[in-house]
């Protein structure tokens, strides 16, 4: 019998921009991760994405590990050289996702820089309507990470998909069934939004989940406010932050959700650098415990 717990897999992100994604997968494949999300930052650097997908699958070999989502993070809405590389990267990832076994490509929407969020909507509609059609033809879904990248409603450089008011506007402009979210609680908590109720409302639009949490220092907020001199919130690896991931996963299950929760590391103020994988493996085991164990019914 297939383990029903693994309808939700626990994995991690793998940087693919530097050409060493397959080697990295081979290095950590036996640590217990059940999925990987290879991702590019702004550019694929001219890599043959189809060949990379095959090498990543070869690195996994016969292990029970999936790659349901690949990432392409940058700003495809503007026309600087790197923006054009990001847009081409999205097209290449959509066209070649199947070589990874993936059915979802995730990243930022992009944004008209230093302008109010609503100023980006016409260009958002133009670019993403076309990419949604391209993706639908390939059986691919598009998922926008709910990360503000230090932006807000009035200004920003990277992404408009960072809060529910923006999601309403975006999905009105692009009502395509294959456009949704790469969701995580951390990016909502940074703006003091309660993330858990979002699952109940937006579950049908959540295509992929990042494993990242936050610690909010309420004592600092009460004394200094937010976005002031004193840091009021820290991004954390799951298991070290404020969220109860048993509740997160329970809400996902109640909504009928299945897929991968891939840990987004490299942000924790404590478990970083030499302690990065210590933190990630702790998060892996913590999230597996929250999900439920690897029970197999051996009854005949």
mmCIF file of C-alpha atoms in Angstrom:
data_model
loop_
_atom_site.group_PDB
_atom_site.id
_atom_site.type_symbol
_atom_site.label_atom_id
_atom_site.label_comp_id
_atom_site.label_asym_id
_atom_site.label_seq_id
_atom_site.Cartn_x
_atom_site.Cartn_y
_atom_site.Cartn_z
ATOM 1 C CA UNK A 1 0.000 0.000 0.000
ATOM 2 C CA UNK A 2 1.264 3.484 -0.846
ATOM 3 C CA UNK A 3 1.881 5.620 2.236
ATOM 4 C CA UNK A 4 -1.025 8.131 2.282
ATOM 5 C CA UNK A 5 1.085 10.548 4.318
ATOM 6 C CA UNK A 6 3.225 11.138 1.244
ATOM 7 C CA UNK A 7 0.347 12.794 -0.572
ATOM 8 C CA UNK A 8 2.199 15.732 0.970
ATOM 9 C CA UNK A 9 5.940 15.407 0.472
ATOM 10 C CA UNK A 10 8.661 17.249 2.351
ATOM 11 C CA UNK A 11 11.681 18.453 0.407
ATOM 12 C CA UNK A 12 14.006 21.376 -0.186
ATOM 13 C CA UNK A 13 15.031 23.916 -2.803
ATOM 14 C CA UNK A 14 18.118 23.388 -4.975
ATOM 15 C CA UNK A 15 19.925 26.293 -6.638
ATOM 16 C CA UNK A 16 20.209 25.623 -10.373
ATOM 17 C CA UNK A 17 21.684 28.881 -11.680
ATOM 18 C CA UNK A 18 25.308 27.844 -11.291
ATOM 19 C CA UNK A 19 25.060 24.584 -13.209
ATOM 20 C CA UNK A 20 25.599 22.294 -10.201
ATOM 21 C CA UNK A 21 22.001 21.342 -9.351
ATOM 22 C CA UNK A 22 22.453 17.676 -10.241
ATOM 23 C CA UNK A 23 25.620 17.415 -8.162
ATOM 24 C CA UNK A 24 23.891 19.039 -5.201
ATOM 25 C CA UNK A 25 20.978 16.624 -5.480
ATOM 26 C CA UNK A 26 23.368 13.682 -5.528
ATOM 27 C CA UNK A 27 25.086 15.029 -2.406
ATOM 28 C CA UNK A 28 21.957 15.345 -0.248
ATOM 29 C CA UNK A 29 19.610 12.776 -1.803
ATOM 30 C CA UNK A 30 20.098 10.291 1.040
ATOM 31 C CA UNK A 31 19.308 12.762 3.841
ATOM 32 C CA UNK A 32 15.600 11.920 3.733
ATOM 33 C CA UNK A 33 14.222 14.615 1.444
ATOM 34 C CA UNK A 34 11.193 13.444 -0.563
ATOM 35 C CA UNK A 35 11.184 16.222 -3.161
ATOM 36 C CA UNK A 36 13.413 18.888 -4.661
ATOM 37 C CA UNK A 37 12.651 22.251 -6.261
ATOM 38 C CA UNK A 38 15.490 23.245 -8.603
ATOM 39 C CA UNK A 39 15.348 27.014 -9.096
ATOM 40 C CA UNK A 40 17.027 29.766 -11.101
ATOM 41 C CA UNK A 41 17.732 33.307 -9.955
ATOM 42 C CA UNK A 42 16.958 35.779 -12.782
ATOM 43 C CA UNK A 43 18.692 33.737 -15.494
ATOM 44 C CA UNK A 44 19.312 30.169 -16.557
ATOM 45 C CA UNK A 45 22.803 31.247 -17.676
ATOM 46 C CA UNK A 46 22.237 29.619 -21.038
ATOM 47 C CA UNK A 47 21.945 26.100 -19.652
ATOM 48 C CA UNK A 48 20.257 23.376 -21.662
ATOM 49 C CA UNK A 49 17.222 22.979 -19.407
ATOM 50 C CA UNK A 50 16.123 19.687 -20.913
ATOM 51 C CA UNK A 51 19.565 18.192 -20.361
ATOM 52 C CA UNK A 52 19.672 19.612 -16.818
ATOM 53 C CA UNK A 53 16.362 17.984 -16.020
ATOM 54 C CA UNK A 54 17.643 14.639 -17.204
ATOM 55 C CA UNK A 55 20.818 14.996 -15.117
ATOM 56 C CA UNK A 56 18.783 15.872 -12.037
ATOM 57 C CA UNK A 57 16.586 12.820 -12.549
ATOM 58 C CA UNK A 58 19.680 10.676 -13.016
ATOM 59 C CA UNK A 59 21.064 12.047 -9.723
ATOM 60 C CA UNK A 60 17.859 10.956 -7.970
ATOM 61 C CA UNK A 61 18.046 7.532 -9.589
ATOM 62 C CA UNK A 62 15.652 4.948 -8.127
ATOM 63 C CA UNK A 63 15.004 6.902 -4.930
ATOM 64 C CA UNK A 64 11.414 7.852 -4.120
ATOM 65 C CA UNK A 65 12.033 11.565 -4.675
ATOM 66 C CA UNK A 66 10.034 13.872 -6.946
ATOM 67 C CA UNK A 67 10.564 17.276 -8.570
ATOM 68 C CA UNK A 68 7.025 18.579 -8.993
ATOM 69 C CA UNK A 69 8.028 22.246 -9.198
ATOM 70 C CA UNK A 70 10.934 24.200 -10.686
ATOM 71 C CA UNK A 71 11.543 27.888 -9.971
ATOM 72 C CA UNK A 72 12.403 30.959 -12.058
ATOM 73 C CA UNK A 73 12.780 34.057 -9.878
ATOM 74 C CA UNK A 74 13.258 37.534 -11.312
ATOM 75 C CA UNK A 75 11.303 40.422 -12.841
ATOM 76 C CA UNK A 76 9.869 39.497 -16.259
ATOM 77 C CA UNK A 77 7.683 42.614 -16.540
ATOM 78 C CA UNK A 78 10.322 45.199 -17.396
ATOM 79 C CA UNK A 79 12.835 45.484 -20.225
ATOM 80 C CA UNK A 80 16.320 45.600 -18.760
ATOM 81 C CA UNK A 81 18.693 42.920 -20.024
ATOM 82 C CA UNK A 82 18.298 40.728 -16.941
ATOM 83 C CA UNK A 83 14.507 41.134 -17.081
ATOM 84 C CA UNK A 84 14.519 39.816 -20.649
ATOM 85 C CA UNK A 85 16.656 36.877 -19.504
ATOM 86 C CA UNK A 86 14.126 36.173 -16.754
ATOM 87 C CA UNK A 87 11.243 36.206 -19.234
ATOM 88 C CA UNK A 88 13.120 33.851 -21.545
ATOM 89 C CA UNK A 89 13.916 31.691 -18.537
ATOM 90 C CA UNK A 90 10.204 31.377 -17.772
ATOM 91 C CA UNK A 91 9.534 30.269 -21.334
ATOM 92 C CA UNK A 92 12.369 27.732 -21.206
ATOM 93 C CA UNK A 93 11.251 26.369 -17.839
ATOM 94 C CA UNK A 94 7.652 26.022 -19.003
ATOM 95 C CA UNK A 95 8.738 24.241 -22.178
ATOM 96 C CA UNK A 96 11.100 21.868 -20.352
ATOM 97 C CA UNK A 97 9.421 21.261 -16.984
ATOM 98 C CA UNK A 98 8.480 17.746 -18.055
ATOM 99 C CA UNK A 99 12.161 16.779 -18.259
ATOM 100 C CA UNK A 100 12.246 17.173 -14.465
ATOM 101 C CA UNK A 101 8.923 15.398 -14.041
ATOM 102 C CA UNK A 102 7.504 18.778 -12.948
ATOM 103 C CA UNK A 103 4.056 20.171 -13.682
ATOM 104 C CA UNK A 104 4.534 23.570 -12.009
ATOM 105 C CA UNK A 105 6.889 26.504 -12.576
ATOM 106 C CA UNK A 106 7.103 29.029 -9.735
ATOM 107 C CA UNK A 107 8.538 32.501 -9.254
ATOM 108 C CA UNK A 108 7.697 36.187 -8.956
ATOM 109 C CA UNK A 109 5.171 38.040 -11.079
ATOM 110 C CA UNK A 110 7.592 40.872 -11.696
ATOM 111 C CA UNK A 111 6.706 44.509 -11.129
ATOM 112 C CA UNK A 112 6.980 47.948 -12.722
ATOM 113 C CA UNK A 113 9.758 49.225 -10.505
ATOM 114 C CA UNK A 114 9.184 51.922 -7.917
ATOM 115 C CA UNK A 115 5.539 52.374 -8.867
ATOM 116 C CA UNK A 116 2.311 51.597 -6.979
ATOM 117 C CA UNK A 117 1.278 47.966 -7.262
ATOM 118 C CA UNK A 118 -1.749 48.690 -9.446
ATOM 119 C CA UNK A 119 0.476 50.318 -12.092
ATOM 120 C CA UNK A 120 1.870 46.842 -12.836
ATOM 121 C CA UNK A 121 -1.481 45.242 -13.655
ATOM 122 C CA UNK A 122 -1.633 46.080 -17.412
ATOM 123 C CA UNK A 123 1.843 44.661 -18.051
ATOM 124 C CA UNK A 124 1.152 41.765 -15.694
ATOM 125 C CA UNK A 125 -1.938 40.867 -17.728
ATOM 126 C CA UNK A 126 -0.081 41.142 -21.033
ATOM 127 C CA UNK A 127 2.887 38.978 -20.017
ATOM 128 C CA UNK A 128 1.145 36.372 -17.897
ATOM 129 C CA UNK A 129 -1.866 35.817 -20.141
ATOM 130 C CA UNK A 130 0.567 34.788 -22.867
ATOM 131 C CA UNK A 131 2.659 32.640 -20.530
ATOM 132 C CA UNK A 132 -0.463 31.011 -19.087
ATOM 133 C CA UNK A 133 -1.521 29.924 -22.571
ATOM 134 C CA UNK A 134 1.961 28.612 -23.280
ATOM 135 C CA UNK A 135 1.940 26.699 -19.988
ATOM 136 C CA UNK A 136 -1.557 25.294 -20.529
ATOM 137 C CA UNK A 137 -0.467 23.874 -23.874
ATOM 138 C CA UNK A 138 2.297 22.008 -21.994
ATOM 139 C CA UNK A 139 0.114 20.879 -19.081
ATOM 140 C CA UNK A 140 2.045 23.205 -16.753
ATOM 141 C CA UNK A 141 0.803 25.387 -13.907
ATOM 142 C CA UNK A 142 2.270 28.768 -12.905
ATOM 143 C CA UNK A 143 2.685 29.555 -9.197
ATOM 144 C CA UNK A 144 3.595 32.983 -7.819
ATOM 145 C CA UNK A 145 5.492 33.120 -4.553
ATOM 146 C CA UNK A 146 3.784 35.365 -1.984
ATOM 147 C CA UNK A 147 6.996 37.278 -1.261
ATOM 148 C CA UNK A 148 7.124 41.077 -1.167
ATOM 149 C CA UNK A 149 10.923 41.257 -1.565
ATOM 150 C CA UNK A 150 10.819 44.304 0.745
ATOM 151 C CA UNK A 151 8.180 45.946 -1.410
ATOM 152 C CA UNK A 152 4.728 47.170 -0.439
ATOM 153 C CA UNK A 153 1.587 48.510 -2.093
ATOM 154 C CA UNK A 154 3.235 51.794 -3.016
ATOM 155 C CA UNK A 155 6.595 50.658 -4.329
ATOM 156 C CA UNK A 156 8.754 47.612 -5.034
ATOM 157 C CA UNK A 157 11.101 45.968 -7.510
ATOM 158 C CA UNK A 158 10.168 42.314 -7.929
ATOM 159 C CA UNK A 159 6.697 41.034 -7.183
ATOM 160 C CA UNK A 160 3.079 42.058 -6.727
ATOM 161 C CA UNK A 161 1.756 38.689 -5.454
ATOM 162 C CA UNK A 162 2.432 39.393 -1.803
ATOM 163 C CA UNK A 163 -0.960 39.776 -0.152
ATOM 164 C CA UNK A 164 -4.603 38.741 -0.618
ATOM 165 C CA UNK A 165 -5.731 42.130 -1.940
ATOM 166 C CA UNK A 166 -3.161 41.797 -4.710
ATOM 167 C CA UNK A 167 -4.223 38.208 -5.414
ATOM 168 C CA UNK A 168 -7.797 39.362 -5.975
ATOM 169 C CA UNK A 169 -6.601 41.924 -8.530
ATOM 170 C CA UNK A 170 -4.199 39.501 -10.242
ATOM 171 C CA UNK A 171 -6.626 36.627 -10.610
ATOM 172 C CA UNK A 172 -9.222 39.043 -11.966
ATOM 173 C CA UNK A 173 -6.741 40.066 -14.676
ATOM 174 C CA UNK A 174 -5.674 36.453 -15.331
ATOM 175 C CA UNK A 175 -8.579 34.129 -14.464
ATOM 176 C CA UNK A 176 -6.709 31.175 -15.977
ATOM 177 C CA UNK A 177 -7.115 27.933 -14.019
ATOM 178 C CA UNK A 178 -3.376 27.221 -14.289
ATOM 179 C CA UNK A 179 -2.263 30.423 -12.537
ATOM 180 C CA UNK A 180 -1.983 30.215 -8.752
ATOM 181 C CA UNK A 181 0.312 30.621 -5.765
ATOM 182 C CA UNK A 182 3.508 29.286 -4.287
ATOM 183 C CA UNK A 183 2.420 29.937 -0.713
ATOM 184 C CA UNK A 184 4.156 30.037 2.645
ATOM 185 C CA UNK A 185 3.233 31.496 6.053
ATOM 186 C CA UNK A 186 6.463 33.468 6.492
ATOM 187 C CA UNK A 187 5.798 36.178 3.945
ATOM 188 C CA UNK A 188 2.372 36.867 5.410
ATOM 189 C CA UNK A 189 3.686 37.002 8.978
ATOM 190 C CA UNK A 190 6.333 39.553 7.984
ATOM 191 C CA UNK A 191 3.412 41.906 7.255
ATOM 192 C CA UNK A 192 1.489 40.774 10.366
ATOM 193 C CA UNK A 193 -1.130 38.909 8.311
ATOM 194 C CA UNK A 194 -2.536 35.750 9.911
ATOM 195 C CA UNK A 195 -1.573 33.055 7.384
ATOM 196 C CA UNK A 196 -3.687 30.107 8.528
ATOM 197 C CA UNK A 197 -7.139 31.347 7.406
ATOM 198 C CA UNK A 198 -5.688 31.958 3.941
ATOM 199 C CA UNK A 199 -5.459 28.219 3.369
ATOM 200 C CA UNK A 200 -9.201 27.792 3.816
ATOM 201 C CA UNK A 201 -9.955 30.598 1.364
ATOM 202 C CA UNK A 202 -7.196 30.138 -1.211
ATOM 203 C CA UNK A 203 -6.420 26.399 -1.162
ATOM 204 C CA UNK A 204 -7.587 25.878 -4.740
ATOM 205 C CA UNK A 205 -5.028 28.454 -5.871
ATOM 206 C CA UNK A 206 -2.143 27.045 -3.802
ATOM 207 C CA UNK A 207 -0.111 24.961 -6.248
ATOM 208 C CA UNK A 208 3.082 24.634 -4.213
ATOM 209 C CA UNK A 209 4.191 25.388 -0.653
ATOM 210 C CA UNK A 210 7.512 26.689 0.611
ATOM 211 C CA UNK A 211 8.702 25.507 3.996
ATOM 212 C CA UNK A 212 9.612 28.797 5.644
ATOM 213 C CA UNK A 213 8.438 30.348 8.876
ATOM 214 C CA UNK A 214 8.909 33.529 10.908
ATOM 215 C CA UNK A 215 9.422 34.648 14.487
ATOM 216 C CA UNK A 216 7.588 37.862 15.371
ATOM 217 C CA UNK A 217 9.002 39.853 18.291
ATOM 218 C CA UNK A 218 5.854 41.386 19.721
ATOM 219 C CA UNK A 219 7.773 43.121 22.500
ATOM 220 C CA UNK A 220 9.753 45.037 19.867
ATOM 221 C CA UNK A 221 6.542 45.946 18.017
ATOM 222 C CA UNK A 222 4.930 47.273 21.186
ATOM 223 C CA UNK A 223 7.962 49.443 21.928
ATOM 224 C CA UNK A 224 9.316 50.407 18.499
ATOM 225 C CA UNK A 225 6.582 49.592 15.962
ATOM 226 C CA UNK A 226 7.238 47.877 12.629
ATOM 227 C CA UNK A 227 9.832 48.594 9.942
ATOM 228 C CA UNK A 228 11.719 50.847 12.337
ATOM 229 C CA UNK A 229 15.186 50.806 13.891
ATOM 230 C CA UNK A 230 14.729 47.508 15.757
ATOM 231 C CA UNK A 231 14.142 44.310 13.802
ATOM 232 C CA UNK A 232 10.679 43.028 14.662
ATOM 233 C CA UNK A 233 10.557 39.797 12.657
ATOM 234 C CA UNK A 234 12.998 37.091 11.596
ATOM 235 C CA UNK A 235 12.525 34.608 8.772
ATOM 236 C CA UNK A 236 13.012 31.115 10.168
ATOM 237 C CA UNK A 237 13.413 27.544 9.046
ATOM 238 C CA UNK A 238 10.295 25.486 9.973
ATOM 239 C CA UNK A 239 10.523 24.162 13.503
ATOM 240 C CA UNK A 240 12.226 27.309 14.782
ATOM 241 C CA UNK A 241 9.473 29.882 14.108
ATOM 242 C CA UNK A 242 6.024 30.744 15.427
ATOM 243 C CA UNK A 243 3.869 28.594 13.134
ATOM 244 C CA UNK A 244 2.401 25.282 14.188
ATOM 245 C CA UNK A 245 2.943 23.305 11.007
ATOM 246 C CA UNK A 246 0.654 20.523 12.232
ATOM 247 C CA UNK A 247 -2.133 23.095 11.873
ATOM 248 C CA UNK A 248 -0.834 24.249 8.488
ATOM 249 C CA UNK A 249 -0.706 20.715 7.111
ATOM 250 C CA UNK A 250 -4.053 19.816 8.679
ATOM 251 C CA UNK A 251 -5.685 22.781 6.939
ATOM 252 C CA UNK A 252 -4.084 21.756 3.661
ATOM 253 C CA UNK A 253 -5.364 18.201 4.072
ATOM 254 C CA UNK A 254 -8.865 19.400 5.004
ATOM 255 C CA UNK A 255 -8.861 21.367 1.753
ATOM 256 C CA UNK A 256 -7.933 18.222 -0.183
ATOM 257 C CA UNK A 257 -4.504 19.573 -1.017
ATOM 258 C CA UNK A 258 -1.629 17.371 -2.120
ATOM 259 C CA UNK A 259 1.843 18.266 -3.316
ATOM 260 C CA UNK A 260 5.258 19.204 -1.971
ATOM 261 C CA UNK A 261 6.381 21.448 0.852
ATOM 262 C CA UNK A 262 9.926 22.393 -0.133
ATOM 263 C CA UNK A 263 12.071 24.037 2.531
ATOM 264 C CA UNK A 264 13.403 27.461 1.599
ATOM 265 C CA UNK A 265 16.587 27.772 3.606
ATOM 266 C CA UNK A 266 19.308 30.428 3.711
ATOM 267 C CA UNK A 267 17.257 32.930 5.745
ATOM 268 C CA UNK A 268 17.395 31.713 9.328
ATOM 269 C CA UNK A 269 19.522 34.032 11.517
ATOM 270 C CA UNK A 270 20.759 31.113 13.629
ATOM 271 C CA UNK A 271 20.823 28.014 11.409
ATOM 272 C CA UNK A 272 22.812 29.406 8.505
ATOM 273 C CA UNK A 273 26.275 29.100 6.963
ATOM 274 C CA UNK A 274 27.946 26.099 8.654
ATOM 275 C CA UNK A 275 24.641 25.275 10.407
ATOM 276 C CA UNK A 276 22.466 25.545 7.273
ATOM 277 C CA UNK A 277 21.954 21.830 6.724
ATOM 278 C CA UNK A 278 21.650 21.201 10.454
ATOM 279 C CA UNK A 279 18.647 23.493 10.373
ATOM 280 C CA UNK A 280 17.246 22.046 7.160
ATOM 281 C CA UNK A 281 17.440 18.443 8.343
ATOM 282 C CA UNK A 282 15.783 19.454 11.621
ATOM 283 C CA UNK A 283 13.056 21.158 9.575
ATOM 284 C CA UNK A 284 12.703 18.079 7.375
ATOM 285 C CA UNK A 285 12.129 15.806 10.355
ATOM 286 C CA UNK A 286 9.885 18.347 12.092
ATOM 287 C CA UNK A 287 7.659 18.724 9.019
ATOM 288 C CA UNK A 288 7.473 14.946 8.587
ATOM 289 C CA UNK A 289 6.331 14.658 12.207
ATOM 290 C CA UNK A 290 3.701 17.363 11.607
ATOM 291 C CA UNK A 291 2.522 15.586 8.478
ATOM 292 C CA UNK A 292 2.364 12.147 10.043
ATOM 293 C CA UNK A 293 4.793 9.278 9.935
ATOM 294 C CA UNK A 294 5.680 6.731 7.314
ATOM 295 C CA UNK A 295 3.019 4.249 8.412
ATOM 296 C CA UNK A 296 2.380 1.339 6.082
ATOM 297 C CA UNK A 297 -0.628 -0.953 6.564
ATOM 298 C CA UNK A 298 0.776 -4.484 6.204
ATOM 299 C CA UNK A 299 -2.520 -6.246 6.865
ATOM 300 C CA UNK A 300 -3.596 -8.676 4.180
#
